[in-house]
mmCIF file of C-alpha atoms in Angstrom:
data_model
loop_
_atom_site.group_PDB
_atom_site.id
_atom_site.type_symbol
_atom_site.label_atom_id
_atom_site.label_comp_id
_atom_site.label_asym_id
_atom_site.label_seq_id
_atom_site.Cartn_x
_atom_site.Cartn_y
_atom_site.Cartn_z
ATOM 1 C CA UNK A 101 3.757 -17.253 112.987
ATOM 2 C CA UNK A 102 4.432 -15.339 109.768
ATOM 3 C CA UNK A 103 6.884 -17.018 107.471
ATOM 4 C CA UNK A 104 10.913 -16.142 107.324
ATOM 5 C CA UNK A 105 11.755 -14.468 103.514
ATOM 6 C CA UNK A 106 14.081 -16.641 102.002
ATOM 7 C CA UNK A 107 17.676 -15.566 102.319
ATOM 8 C CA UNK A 108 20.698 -15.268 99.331
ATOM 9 C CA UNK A 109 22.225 -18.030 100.734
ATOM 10 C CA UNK A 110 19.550 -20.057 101.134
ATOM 11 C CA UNK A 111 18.680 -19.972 97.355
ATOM 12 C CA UNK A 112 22.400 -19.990 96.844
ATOM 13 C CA UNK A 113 22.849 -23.684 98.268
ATOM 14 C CA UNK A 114 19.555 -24.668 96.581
ATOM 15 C CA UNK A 115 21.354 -24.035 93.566
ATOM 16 C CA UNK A 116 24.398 -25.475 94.762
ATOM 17 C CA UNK A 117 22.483 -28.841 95.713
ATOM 18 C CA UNK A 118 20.616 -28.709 92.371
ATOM 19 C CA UNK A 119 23.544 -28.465 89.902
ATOM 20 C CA UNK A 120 25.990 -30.834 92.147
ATOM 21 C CA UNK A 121 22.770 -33.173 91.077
ATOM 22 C CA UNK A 122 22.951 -32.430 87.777
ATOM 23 C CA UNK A 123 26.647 -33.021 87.704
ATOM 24 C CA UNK A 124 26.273 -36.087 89.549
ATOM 25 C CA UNK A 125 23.798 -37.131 87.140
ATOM 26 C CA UNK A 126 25.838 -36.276 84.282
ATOM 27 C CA UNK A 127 28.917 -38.373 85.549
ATOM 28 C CA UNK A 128 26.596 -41.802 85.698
ATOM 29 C CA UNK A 129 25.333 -41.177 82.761
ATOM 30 C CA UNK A 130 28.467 -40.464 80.847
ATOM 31 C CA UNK A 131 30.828 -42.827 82.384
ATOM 32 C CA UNK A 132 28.319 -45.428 81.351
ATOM 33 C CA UNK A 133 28.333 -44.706 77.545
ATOM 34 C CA UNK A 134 32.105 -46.141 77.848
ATOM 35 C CA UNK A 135 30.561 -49.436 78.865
ATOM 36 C CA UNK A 136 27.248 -49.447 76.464
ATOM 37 C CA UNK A 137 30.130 -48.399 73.612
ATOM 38 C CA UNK A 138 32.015 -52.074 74.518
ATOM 39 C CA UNK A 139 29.072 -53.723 74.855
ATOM 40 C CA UNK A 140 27.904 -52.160 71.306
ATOM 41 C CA UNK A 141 31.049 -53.116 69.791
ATOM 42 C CA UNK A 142 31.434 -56.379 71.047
ATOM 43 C CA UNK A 143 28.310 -56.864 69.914
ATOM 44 C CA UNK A 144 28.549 -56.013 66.701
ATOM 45 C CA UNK A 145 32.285 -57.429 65.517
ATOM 46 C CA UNK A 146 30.972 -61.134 66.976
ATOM 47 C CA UNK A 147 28.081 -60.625 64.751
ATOM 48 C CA UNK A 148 30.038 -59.850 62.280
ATOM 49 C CA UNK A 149 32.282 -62.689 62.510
ATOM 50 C CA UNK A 150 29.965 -65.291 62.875
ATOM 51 C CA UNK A 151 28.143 -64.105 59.963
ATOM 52 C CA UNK A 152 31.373 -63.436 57.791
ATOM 53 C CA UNK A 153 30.291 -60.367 56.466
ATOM 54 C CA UNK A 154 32.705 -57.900 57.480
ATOM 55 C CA UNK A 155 30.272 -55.069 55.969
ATOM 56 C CA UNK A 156 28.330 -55.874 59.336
ATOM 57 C CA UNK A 157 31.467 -53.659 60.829
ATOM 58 C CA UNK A 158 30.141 -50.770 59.057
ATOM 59 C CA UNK A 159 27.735 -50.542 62.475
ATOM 60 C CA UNK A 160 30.700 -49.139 63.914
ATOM 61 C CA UNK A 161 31.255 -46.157 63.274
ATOM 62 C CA UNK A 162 27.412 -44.568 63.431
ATOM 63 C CA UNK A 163 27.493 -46.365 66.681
ATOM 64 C CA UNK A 164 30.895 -45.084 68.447
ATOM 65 C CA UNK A 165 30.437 -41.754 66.868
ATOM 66 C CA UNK A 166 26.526 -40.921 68.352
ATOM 67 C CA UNK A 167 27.463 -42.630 71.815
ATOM 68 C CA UNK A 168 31.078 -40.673 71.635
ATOM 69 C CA UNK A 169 29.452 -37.352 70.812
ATOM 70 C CA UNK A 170 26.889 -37.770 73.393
ATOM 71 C CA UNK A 171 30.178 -38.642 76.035
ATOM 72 C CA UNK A 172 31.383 -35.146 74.572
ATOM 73 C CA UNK A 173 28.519 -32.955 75.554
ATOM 74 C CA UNK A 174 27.769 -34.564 78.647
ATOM 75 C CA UNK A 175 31.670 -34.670 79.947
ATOM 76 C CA UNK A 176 31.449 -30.700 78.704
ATOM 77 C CA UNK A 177 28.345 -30.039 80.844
ATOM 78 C CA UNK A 178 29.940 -31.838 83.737
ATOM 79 C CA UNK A 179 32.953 -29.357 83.021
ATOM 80 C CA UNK A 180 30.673 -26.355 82.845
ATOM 81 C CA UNK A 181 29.194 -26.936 85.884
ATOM 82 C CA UNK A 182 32.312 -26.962 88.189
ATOM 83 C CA UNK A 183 33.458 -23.808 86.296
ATOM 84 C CA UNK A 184 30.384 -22.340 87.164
ATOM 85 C CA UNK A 185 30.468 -23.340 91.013
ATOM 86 C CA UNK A 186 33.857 -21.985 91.173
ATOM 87 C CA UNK A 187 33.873 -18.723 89.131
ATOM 88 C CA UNK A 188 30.380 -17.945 90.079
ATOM 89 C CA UNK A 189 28.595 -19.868 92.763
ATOM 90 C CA UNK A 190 31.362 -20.696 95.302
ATOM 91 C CA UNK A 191 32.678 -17.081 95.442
ATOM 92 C CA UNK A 192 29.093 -15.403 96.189
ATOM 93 C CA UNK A 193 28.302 -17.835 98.634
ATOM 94 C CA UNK A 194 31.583 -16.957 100.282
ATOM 95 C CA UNK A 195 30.578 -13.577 99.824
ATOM 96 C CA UNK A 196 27.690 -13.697 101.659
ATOM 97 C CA UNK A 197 28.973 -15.597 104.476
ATOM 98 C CA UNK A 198 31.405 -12.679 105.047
ATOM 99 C CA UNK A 199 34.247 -15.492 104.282
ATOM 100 C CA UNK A 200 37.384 -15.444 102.109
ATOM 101 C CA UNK A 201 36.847 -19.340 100.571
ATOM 102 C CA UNK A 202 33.994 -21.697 100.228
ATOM 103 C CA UNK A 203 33.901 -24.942 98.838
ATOM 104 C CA UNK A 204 37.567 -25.538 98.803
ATOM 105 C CA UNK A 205 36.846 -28.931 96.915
ATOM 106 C CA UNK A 206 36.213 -28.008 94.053
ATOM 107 C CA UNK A 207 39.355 -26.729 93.290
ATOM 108 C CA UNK A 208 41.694 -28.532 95.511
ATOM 109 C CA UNK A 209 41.045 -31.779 93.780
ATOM 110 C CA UNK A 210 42.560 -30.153 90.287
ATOM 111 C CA UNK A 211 46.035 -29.785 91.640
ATOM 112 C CA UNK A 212 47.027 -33.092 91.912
ATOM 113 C CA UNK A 213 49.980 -33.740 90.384
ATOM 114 C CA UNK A 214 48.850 -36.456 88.335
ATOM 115 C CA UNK A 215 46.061 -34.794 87.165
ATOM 116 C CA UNK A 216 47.766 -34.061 83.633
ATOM 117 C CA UNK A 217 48.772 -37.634 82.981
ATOM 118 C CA UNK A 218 45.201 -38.327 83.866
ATOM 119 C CA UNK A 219 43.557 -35.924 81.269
ATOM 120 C CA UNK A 220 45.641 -37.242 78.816
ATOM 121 C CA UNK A 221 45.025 -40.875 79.435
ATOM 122 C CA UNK A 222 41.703 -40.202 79.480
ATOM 123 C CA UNK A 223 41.928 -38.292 76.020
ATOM 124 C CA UNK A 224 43.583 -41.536 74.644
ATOM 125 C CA UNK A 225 40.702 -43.841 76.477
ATOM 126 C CA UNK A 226 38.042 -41.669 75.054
ATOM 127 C CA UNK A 227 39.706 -41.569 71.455
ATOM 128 C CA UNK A 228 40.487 -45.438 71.388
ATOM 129 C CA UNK A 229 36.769 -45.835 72.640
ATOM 130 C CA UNK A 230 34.788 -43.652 70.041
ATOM 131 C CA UNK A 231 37.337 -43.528 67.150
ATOM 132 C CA UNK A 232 39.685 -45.239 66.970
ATOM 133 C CA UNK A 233 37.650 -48.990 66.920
ATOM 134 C CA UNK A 234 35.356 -47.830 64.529
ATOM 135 C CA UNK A 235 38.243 -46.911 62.463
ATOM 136 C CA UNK A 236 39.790 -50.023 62.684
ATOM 137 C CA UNK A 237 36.325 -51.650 61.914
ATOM 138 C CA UNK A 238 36.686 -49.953 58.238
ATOM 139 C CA UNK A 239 40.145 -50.959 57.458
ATOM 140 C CA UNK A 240 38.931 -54.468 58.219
ATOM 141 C CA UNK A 241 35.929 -53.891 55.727
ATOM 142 C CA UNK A 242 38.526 -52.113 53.548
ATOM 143 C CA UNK A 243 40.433 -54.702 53.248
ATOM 144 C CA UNK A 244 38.389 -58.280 53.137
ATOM 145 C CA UNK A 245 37.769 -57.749 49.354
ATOM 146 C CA UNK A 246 33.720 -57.688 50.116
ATOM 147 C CA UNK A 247 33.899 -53.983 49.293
ATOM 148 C CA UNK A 248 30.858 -52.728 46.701
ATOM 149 C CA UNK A 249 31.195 -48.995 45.556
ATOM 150 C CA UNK A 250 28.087 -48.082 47.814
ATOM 151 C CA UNK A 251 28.951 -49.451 51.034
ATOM 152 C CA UNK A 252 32.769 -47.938 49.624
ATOM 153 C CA UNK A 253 31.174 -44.449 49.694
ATOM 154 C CA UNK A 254 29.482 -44.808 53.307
ATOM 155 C CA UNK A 255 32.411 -46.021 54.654
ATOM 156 C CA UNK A 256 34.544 -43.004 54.062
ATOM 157 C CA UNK A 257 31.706 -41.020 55.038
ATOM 158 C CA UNK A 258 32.013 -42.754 58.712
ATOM 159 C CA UNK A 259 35.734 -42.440 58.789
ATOM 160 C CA UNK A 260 35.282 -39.065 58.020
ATOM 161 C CA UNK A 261 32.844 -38.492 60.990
ATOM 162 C CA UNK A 262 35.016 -40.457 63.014
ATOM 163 C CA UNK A 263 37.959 -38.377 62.530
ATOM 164 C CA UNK A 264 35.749 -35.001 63.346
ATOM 165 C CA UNK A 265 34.751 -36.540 66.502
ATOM 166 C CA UNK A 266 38.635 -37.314 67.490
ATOM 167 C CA UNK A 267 39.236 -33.725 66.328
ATOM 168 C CA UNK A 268 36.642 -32.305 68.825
ATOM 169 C CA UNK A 269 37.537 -34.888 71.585
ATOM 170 C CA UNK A 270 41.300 -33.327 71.520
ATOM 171 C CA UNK A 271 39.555 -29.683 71.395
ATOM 172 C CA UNK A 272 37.214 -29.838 74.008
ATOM 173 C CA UNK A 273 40.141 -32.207 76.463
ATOM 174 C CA UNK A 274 42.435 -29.865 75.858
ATOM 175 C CA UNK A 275 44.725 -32.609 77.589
ATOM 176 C CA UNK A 276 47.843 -30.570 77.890
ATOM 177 C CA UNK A 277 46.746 -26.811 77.992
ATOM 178 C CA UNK A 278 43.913 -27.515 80.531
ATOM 179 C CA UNK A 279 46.045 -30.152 82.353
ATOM 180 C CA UNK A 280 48.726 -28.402 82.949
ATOM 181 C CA UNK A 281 48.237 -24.852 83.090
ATOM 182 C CA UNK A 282 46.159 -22.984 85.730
ATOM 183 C CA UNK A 283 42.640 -24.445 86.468
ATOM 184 C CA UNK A 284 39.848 -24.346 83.759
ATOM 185 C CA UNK A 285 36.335 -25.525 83.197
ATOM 186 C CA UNK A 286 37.047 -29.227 83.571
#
């Protein structure tokens, strides 16, 4: 029996199935850094405390700021992907099926009504989570009176970083743009 030729739309819901993976994948993974970045800074402040050396909170902020940035760039793949299965994917698959719509999911989900409150809670999780701790780690160090001019230096080094990575959190949300306009990538 000779073989069939693979269709389109065969290879087109490979590729579906294959990125909806990756997504999937993406979403355990970066949902996950929210509870390795508690566990982190848990961690670290009762360390900190029970050796009374509040320059221990210096951790912080190289901590937050490599598991927040990693967040980032997985939450914007996760993002890419559903723009790409419905500006790309979805509409060639309905194409080929002779059909108007196909996987109506993925964009009935994003007009929720509380979908905009959402993205902006979320904004404010994600900022409290990678910033804003680590922040309040330095003002602690800043002001216990154990401050040396080295450990002074690094410090505002970290608070800078940690204030870029707020700055891009709020850019790449776009919590009230994306929220509440028509849908986007996320």
């Amino acid at each position: 029996m000779p073989e069939q030729p693979v269709t389109e739309g065969q290879l087109l819901l490979v590729e579906y199935q294959s990125v909806k993976d990756e997504q999937k994948a993406r979403i355990g993974f970066r949902d996950n850094l929210l509870y390795v970045t508690l566990a982190v800074v848990a961690a670290v402040v009762a360390a900190a405390a029970q050796a009374k050396q509040t320059s221990m909170l210096l951790a912080l902020p190289p901590v937050c700021v490599v598991l927040g940035w990693t967040y980032l760039v997985n939450d914007e793949k996760i993002s890419a992907i559903g723009a790409y299965v419905r500006g790309k994917l979805g509409p060639r698959m309905a194409e080929i099926a002779g059909i108007e719509a196909t996987l109506g999911w993925e964009n009935a989900h994003r007009g929720d009504a509380r979908r905009a409150s959402r993205k902006v809670i979320q904004c404010g999780v994600d900022l409290l989570a990678f910033c804003v701790v680590p922040l309040g780690g330095l003002v602690v160090y800043w002001g216990s009176g154990q401050v040396v001019p080295g450990l002074l230096v690094l410090s505002v080094v970290e608070a800078l970083a940690a204030v870029g990575l707020g700055v891009l959190i709020v850019s790449y949300a776009q919590p009230f743009g994306a929220a509440l306009g028509p849908p986007d990538a996320s």
